[in-house]
Amino acid sequence: MFFGAGNLIFPPTLGQLSGSLWPWGFVGFLLADAVLSCLGVFVINAVGGPRCAFENALGKTGGTILGTAAILCLCVLFAMPRTAATTFELSVAPYLGDATSGYLVPFSIAFFVIVYLLACRKSRVVDIIGKFFTPTLVIGVMVLIIAGIAQPIGPVEPPLTNTVFQEGVRAGYQTMDVLGAAAFSIIILDSALVKDRPEVRERMTLLARASIGAAIMLGIIYGGLAYLGATSTALGTGLTQAGLLVAIVQSLLGEPGIILLSAIVLLACVTTAVALVSSAADYFYALLGKRVSYNVLLLADCVIGVLICDLGLDAIIQLADPVLGIVYPPFITVVVLLVFHGRIKGKELYRGAAIGAFAAAVVLELHAMGIITFMPLDWLPLHSMGLGWLVFAVLGGIIGWVIGRMRTRER
């Protein structure tokens, strides 16, 4: 479910930008994507699912705001419509040449009709994805990576950026997989495989193994795709993310490779889209007190997907970047703190850390957009790694902890 549109198109571009330092950029991407995502799935399931986890940490209002923001970004506004836009760019557009205008709308409608029909079978979502789509997808991607290792496109050039690790972290943000920890936990908790384990210890052992296995497999695939990008400078450096991936595949495997890429992209994006719309429908079904049916919410999400998809892939990526830069820091902060949920007493520490991360993220994004220009921010610890907000999350957490201790003494 995690391996979708962004997971295909961002690692090659990151590899090209990073050049000879591509392993360093890959580490940033892996930490911000696979490691945090799989850790998030395990932790959130360990504390009873996303709604329970966030409400226990931040209170009902704060937990609902953070959970809803994550679901909206991932399952409604950005990642979900991007699956269709990426499928069109990589699986359909290469066969249309320059005559692509007018085809995106009917394609997006057909794409989300298929997604809706698959997601309607709520109890089979994990089975449908796990037993057929994912193994086929992994085999296809590995064929491409092995071809690129056996016959590299060209030499690995010096990096094209001075902020390699930061680029990796930002690319990891763009996949939105950490937010997927909240969305996919809903499906995982509802799957038959997990329900068959009545013992909590046995269930958590199963989820731990699955999380570690997923992180390792994602790491292998990301590393391979980043390496392909690092060898692709000869293909040109002004290509879009989708355009670079198409160029890499065409250079390595020719026209048969474009057919393989079409199949890979279709499988990756359909699996993720099914998981996303199912998660959104489940989440809002519970949030609205079961007053609106699952299938109606599913249909509404698919319609929104069609409308946003028609903006095009590049526009969706550009719109998502600043929003994710604000939503990610408090979300990551809470997920990491939930690892220690057994030792953290009270909600003040969670709230203080989340507020500190959120406030810093807003300022950093406004600075990056050129709106705040009266003070430099590159002096912040870890700013060059895309983690300038972290010090404020720590300070906010300390303040929250102090407030919590004072309230405890008063009581």
C-alpha positions as semicolon CSV with decimal commas, in nm:
position;residue;x (nm);y (nm);z (nm)
1;M;0,000;0,000;0,000
2;F;0,288;0,239;0,068
3;F;0,448;0,192;-0,274
4;G;0,257;0,433;-0,494
5;A;0,306;0,726;-0,728
6;G;0,563;0,928;-0,534
7;N;0,768;0,621;-0,448
8;L;0,832;0,567;-0,819
9;I;0,899;0,920;-0,940
10;F;1,089;1,088;-0,655
11;P;1,390;0,854;-0,596
12;P;1,528;0,884;-0,955
13;T;1,507;1,264;-0,946
14;L;1,669;1,264;-0,602
15;G;1,946;1,038;-0,735
16;Q;2,015;1,270;-1,028
17;L;2,028;1,576;-0,800
18;S;2,253;1,396;-0,550
19;G;2,496;1,258;-0,808
20;S;2,797;1,096;-0,643
21;L;2,638;1,166;-0,301
22;W;2,323;0,970;-0,390
23;P;2,365;0,729;-0,092
24;W;2,346;1,031;0,145
25;G;2,032;1,164;-0,026
26;F;1,888;0,811;-0,021
27;V;1,944;0,788;0,357
28;G;1,745;1,111;0,407
29;F;1,467;0,980;0,186
30;L;1,462;0,640;0,356
31;L;1,442;0,791;0,706
32;A;1,168;1,040;0,614
33;D;0,972;0,776;0,425
34;A;1,007;0,403;0,491
35;V;1,155;0,404;0,842
36;L;0,910;0,654;0,992
37;S;0,617;0,508;0,795
38;C;0,667;0,151;0,908
39;L;0,747;0,260;1,264
40;G;0,427;0,467;1,257
41;V;0,213;0,172;1,148
42;F;0,347;-0,041;1,432
43;V;0,318;0,228;1,700
44;I;-0,027;0,351;1,598
45;N;-0,162;-0,004;1,592
46;A;0,001;-0,071;1,930
47;V;-0,208;0,203;2,091
48;G;-0,538;0,103;1,931
49;G;-0,549;0,274;1,590
50;P;-0,510;0,632;1,464
51;R;-0,808;0,796;1,634
52;C;-0,731;0,639;1,969
53;A;-0,358;0,715;1,939
54;F;-0,394;1,083;1,854
55;E;-0,677;1,150;2,096
56;N;-0,485;0,986;2,382
57;A;-0,183;1,203;2,297
58;L;-0,343;1,538;2,214
59;G;-0,697;1,517;2,348
60;K;-1,011;1,476;2,140
61;T;-0,994;1,812;1,962
62;G;-0,619;1,810;1,893
63;G;-0,620;1,445;1,794
64;T;-0,911;1,492;1,556
65;I;-0,746;1,796;1,394
66;L;-0,413;1,619;1,339
67;G;-0,573;1,292;1,221
68;T;-0,812;1,471;0,987
69;A;-0,531;1,687;0,842
70;A;-0,330;1,371;0,769
71;I;-0,624;1,191;0,607
72;L;-0,721;1,496;0,399
73;C;-0,366;1,549;0,269
74;L;-0,308;1,184;0,192
75;C;-0,643;1,033;0,104
76;V;-0,836;1,325;-0,045
77;L;-0,640;1,627;-0,168
78;F;-0,292;1,524;-0,281
79;A;-0,166;1,163;-0,277
80;M;-0,492;1,002;-0,388
81;P;-0,552;1,217;-0,702
82;R;-0,177;1,203;-0,773
83;T;-0,200;0,826;-0,821
84;A;-0,427;0,878;-1,123
85;A;-0,223;1,172;-1,259
86;T;0,101;0,969;-1,234
87;T;-0,058;0,668;-1,403
88;F;-0,167;0,891;-1,692
89;E;0,176;1,058;-1,726
90;L;0,372;0,731;-1,721
91;S;0,132;0,470;-1,860
92;V;-0,076;0,660;-2,116
93;A;0,096;0,985;-2,219
94;P;0,407;0,811;-2,369
95;Y;0,180;0,651;-2,630
96;L;0,000;0,975;-2,717
97;G;0,303;1,187;-2,804
98;D;0,215;1,557;-2,789
99;A;-0,161;1,498;-2,825
100;T;-0,235;1,445;-2,454
101;S;-0,482;1,730;-2,399
102;G;-0,839;1,615;-2,354
103;Y;-0,747;1,260;-2,251
104;L;-0,678;1,318;-1,881
105;V;-1,043;1,370;-1,784
106;P;-1,184;1,046;-1,933
107;F;-0,879;0,855;-1,807
108;S;-0,920;0,983;-1,450
109;I;-1,290;0,887;-1,455
110;A;-1,208;0,533;-1,574
111;F;-0,925;0,504;-1,317
112;F;-1,146;0,595;-1,022
113;V;-1,431;0,374;-1,139
114;I;-1,189;0,079;-1,117
115;V;-1,062;0,199;-0,777
116;Y;-1,419;0,235;-0,648
117;L;-1,517;-0,116;-0,760
118;L;-1,210;-0,269;-0,592
119;A;-1,250;-0,067;-0,272
120;C;-1,619;-0,160;-0,239
121;R;-1,507;-0,503;-0,125
122;K;-1,389;-0,359;0,204
123;S;-1,293;-0,685;0,372
124;R;-1,078;-0,793;0,075
125;V;-0,863;-0,482;0,030
126;V;-0,551;-0,628;0,196
127;D;-0,595;-0,962;0,017
128;I;-0,643;-0,800;-0,325
129;I;-0,331;-0,586;-0,282
130;G;-0,109;-0,840;-0,107
131;K;-0,171;-1,159;-0,301
132;F;-0,155;-1,031;-0,659
133;F;-0,071;-0,664;-0,709
134;T;0,234;-0,627;-0,484
135;P;0,436;-0,937;-0,590
136;T;0,386;-0,848;-0,958
137;L;0,483;-0,488;-0,888
138;V;0,803;-0,581;-0,701
139;I;0,916;-0,819;-0,978
140;G;0,864;-0,548;-1,241
141;V;1,061;-0,285;-1,047
142;M;1,347;-0,528;-0,975
143;V;1,379;-0,611;-1,348
144;L;1,428;-0,240;-1,416
145;I;1,682;-0,193;-1,134
146;I;1,888;-0,501;-1,229
147;A;1,902;-0,380;-1,591
148;G;2,031;-0,040;-1,472
149;I;2,299;-0,198;-1,252
150;A;2,413;-0,439;-1,525
151;Q;2,439;-0,164;-1,790
152;P;2,449;0,183;-1,632
153;I;2,314;0,467;-1,844
154;G;2,624;0,676;-1,781
155;P;2,881;0,776;-1,521
156;V;2,776;0,914;-1,183
157;E;2,842;1,288;-1,191
158;P;2,905;1,535;-0,903
159;P;2,593;1,647;-0,713
160;L;2,373;1,924;-0,859
161;T;2,276;2,058;-0,514
162;N;2,452;2,151;-0,191
163;T;2,165;2,023;0,024
164;V;2,161;1,655;-0,065
165;F;2,025;1,521;0,264
166;Q;1,761;1,796;0,283
167;E;1,648;1,712;-0,070
168;G;1,611;1,351;0,042
169;V;1,399;1,451;0,342
170;R;1,177;1,678;0,130
171;A;1,130;1,402;-0,128
172;G;1,034;1,170;0,159
173;Y;0,774;1,426;0,268
174;Q;0,631;1,436;-0,084
175;T;0,554;1,063;-0,086
176;M;0,322;1,131;0,211
177;D;0,390;0,781;0,340
178;V;0,433;0,888;0,703
179;L;0,079;1,025;0,689
180;G;-0,013;0,687;0,545
181;A;0,073;0,532;0,880
182;A;-0,254;0,678;1,009
183;A;-0,456;0,587;0,702
184;F;-0,328;0,233;0,649
185;S;-0,348;0,143;1,018
186;I;-0,726;0,155;0,977
187;I;-0,715;-0,109;0,703
188;I;-0,455;-0,323;0,881
189;L;-0,657;-0,332;1,203
190;D;-0,961;-0,436;0,999
191;S;-0,786;-0,712;0,802
192;A;-0,876;-1,076;0,858
193;L;-0,511;-1,171;0,917
194;V;-0,483;-0,939;1,216
195;K;-0,830;-1,027;1,349
196;D;-0,734;-1,396;1,348
197;R;-0,482;-1,315;1,625
198;P;-0,685;-1,257;1,941
199;E;-0,373;-1,231;2,160
200;V;-0,230;-0,877;2,163
201;R;0,129;-1,003;2,186
202;E;0,086;-1,231;1,884
203;R;-0,079;-0,949;1,685
204;M;0,200;-0,704;1,761
205;T;0,466;-0,962;1,672
206;L;0,297;-1,008;1,335
207;L;0,285;-0,630;1,278
208;A;0,649;-0,589;1,386
209;R;0,764;-0,849;1,133
210;A;0,551;-0,696;0,859
211;S;0,681;-0,345;0,937
212;I;1,047;-0,453;0,933
213;G;0,996;-0,653;0,613
214;A;0,823;-0,359;0,443
215;A;1,100;-0,114;0,544
216;I;1,371;-0,347;0,407
217;M;1,191;-0,407;0,077
218;L;1,114;-0,037;0,030
219;G;1,477;0,045;0,108
220;I;1,604;-0,196;-0,161
221;I;1,369;-0,052;-0,422
222;Y;1,437;0,313;-0,329
223;G;1,812;0,255;-0,333
224;G;1,793;0,096;-0,677
225;L;1,579;0,375;-0,822
226;A;1,804;0,645;-0,668
227;Y;2,109;0,477;-0,825
228;L;1,939;0,474;-1,166
229;G;1,880;0,847;-1,125
230;A;2,244;0,907;-1,028
231;T;2,356;0,748;-1,356
232;S;2,106;0,944;-1,569
233;T;2,268;1,290;-1,597
234;A;2,342;1,222;-1,966
235;L;1,966;1,211;-2,034
236;G;1,928;1,578;-1,934
237;T;1,876;1,761;-1,606
238;G;1,565;1,966;-1,685
239;L;1,315;1,680;-1,701
240;T;1,010;1,651;-1,477
241;Q;0,999;1,366;-1,223
242;A;0,775;1,160;-1,451
243;G;0,971;1,255;-1,762
244;L;1,301;1,145;-1,607
245;L;1,162;0,804;-1,512
246;V;1,029;0,751;-1,865
247;A;1,367;0,853;-2,012
248;I;1,554;0,613;-1,781
249;V;1,329;0,320;-1,872
250;Q;1,348;0,396;-2,244
251;S;1,726;0,419;-2,229
252;L;1,763;0,088;-2,043
253;L;1,492;-0,129;-2,198
254;G;1,364;0,055;-2,507
255;E;0,999;0,031;-2,607
256;P;0,940;-0,300;-2,419
257;G;1,052;-0,110;-2,110
258;I;0,779;0,150;-2,159
259;I;0,523;-0,133;-2,160
260;L;0,680;-0,272;-1,840
261;L;0,675;0,076;-1,684
262;S;0,309;0,116;-1,773
263;A;0,229;-0,209;-1,592
264;I;0,443;-0,115;-1,289
265;V;0,285;0,228;-1,256
266;L;-0,069;0,097;-1,299
267;L;-0,017;-0,169;-1,030
268;A;0,156;0,072;-0,789
269;C;-0,098;0,348;-0,826
270;V;-0,411;0,131;-0,821
271;T;-0,297;-0,050;-0,505
272;T;-0,226;0,277;-0,328
273;A;-0,543;0,447;-0,452
274;V;-0,760;0,157;-0,332
275;A;-0,595;0,173;0,011
276;L;-0,629;0,552;0,030
277;V;-0,997;0,580;-0,062
278;S;-1,081;0,286;0,166
279;S;-0,897;0,453;0,454
280;A;-1,066;0,789;0,398
281;A;-1,412;0,634;0,380
282;D;-1,346;0,434;0,699
283;Y;-1,210;0,736;0,885
284;F;-1,493;0,974;0,798
285;Y;-1,753;0,700;0,850
286;A;-1,639;0,678;1,213
287;L;-1,583;1,055;1,249
288;L;-1,936;1,134;1,129
289;G;-2,088;0,887;1,372
290;K;-2,181;0,634;1,101
291;R;-2,449;0,873;0,971
292;V;-2,312;0,853;0,614
293;S;-2,253;0,510;0,460
294;Y;-1,908;0,378;0,370
295;N;-1,993;0,344;-0,001
296;V;-2,127;0,701;-0,026
297;L;-1,807;0,838;0,131
298;L;-1,606;0,616;-0,101
299;L;-1,787;0,757;-0,403
300;A;-1,741;1,116;-0,282
301;D;-1,367;1,063;-0,242
302;C;-1,338;0,918;-0,593
303;V;-1,526;1,216;-0,741
304;I;-1,288;1,456;-0,561
305;G;-0,999;1,251;-0,698
306;V;-1,122;1,301;-1,055
307;L;-1,159;1,678;-1,007
308;I;-0,813;1,731;-0,853
309;C;-0,640;1,486;-1,088
310;D;-0,741;1,705;-1,380
311;L;-0,506;1,979;-1,254
312;G;-0,216;1,760;-1,371
313;L;0,074;1,591;-1,191
314;D;0,313;1,888;-1,170
315;A;0,043;2,119;-1,030
316;I;-0,054;1,865;-0,761
317;I;0,311;1,826;-0,654
318;Q;0,360;2,204;-0,633
319;L;0,041;2,254;-0,432
320;A;0,130;1,972;-0,192
321;D;0,486;2,081;-0,108
322;P;0,418;2,376;0,131
323;V;0,117;2,206;0,290
324;L;0,318;1,893;0,367
325;G;0,602;2,105;0,503
326;I;0,355;2,231;0,767
327;V;0,161;1,911;0,840
328;Y;0,455;1,670;0,854
329;P;0,657;1,809;1,151
330;P;0,379;1,789;1,415
331;F;0,267;1,453;1,277
332;I;0,618;1,307;1,288
333;T;0,668;1,451;1,637
334;V;0,358;1,282;1,775
335;V;0,432;0,949;1,603
336;V;0,788;0,939;1,744
337;L;0,666;1,032;2,094
338;L;0,405;0,756;2,076
339;V;0,693;0,508;2,074
340;F;0,735;0,606;2,441
341;H;0,362;0,623;2,520
342;G;0,404;0,386;2,814
343;R;0,642;0,627;2,987
344;I;0,482;0,962;2,901
345;K;0,219;1,059;3,156
346;G;-0,036;1,322;3,055
347;K;-0,098;1,504;2,729
348;E;0,098;1,825;2,794
349;L;0,431;1,698;2,659
350;Y;0,266;1,575;2,335
351;R;0,076;1,902;2,294
352;G;0,377;2,123;2,362
353;A;0,599;1,931;2,119
354;A;0,331;1,927;1,846
355;I;0,260;2,301;1,885
356;G;0,634;2,381;1,877
357;A;0,685;2,171;1,562
358;F;0,378;2,321;1,393
359;A;0,470;2,685;1,471
360;A;0,827;2,636;1,350
361;A;0,708;2,459;1,035
362;V;0,478;2,750;0,947
363;V;0,762;3,003;0,988
364;L;1,007;2,787;0,790
365;E;0,762;2,741;0,503
366;L;0,682;3,114;0,490
367;H;1,056;3,181;0,485
368;A;1,109;2,929;0,204
369;M;0,830;3,096;0,003
370;G;0,993;3,438;0,044
371;I;0,713;3,581;0,259
372;I;0,930;3,610;0,572
373;T;1,257;3,775;0,472
374;F;1,357;3,988;0,771
375;M;1,564;3,717;0,941
376;P;1,787;3,431;0,824
377;L;1,698;3,084;0,949
378;D;1,991;2,877;0,825
379;W;2,154;2,910;1,170
380;L;1,896;2,669;1,313
381;P;2,033;2,328;1,416
382;L;1,971;2,064;1,143
383;H;1,827;2,330;0,908
384;S;2,046;2,203;0,623
385;M;1,890;1,858;0,671
386;G;1,532;1,988;0,646
387;L;1,480;1,946;1,021
388;G;1,502;2,305;1,141
389;W;1,170;2,261;1,322
390;L;1,308;1,987;1,548
391;V;1,464;2,216;1,809
392;F;1,129;2,392;1,858
393;A;0,952;2,058;1,894
394;V;1,199;1,970;2,171
395;L;1,155;2,309;2,341
396;G;0,776;2,281;2,314
397;G;0,789;1,933;2,462
398;I;0,998;2,054;2,757
399;I;0,757;2,341;2,822
400;G;0,464;2,101;2,801
401;W;0,633;1,860;3,041
402;V;0,695;2,141;3,293
403;I;0,331;2,253;3,269
404;G;0,218;1,894;3,320
405;R;0,437;1,857;3,631
406;M;0,298;2,181;3,776
407;R;-0,061;2,069;3,720
408;T;0,013;1,733;3,880
409;R;0,154;1,904;4,190
410;E;-0,149;2,133;4,210
411;R;-0,380;1,832;4,202
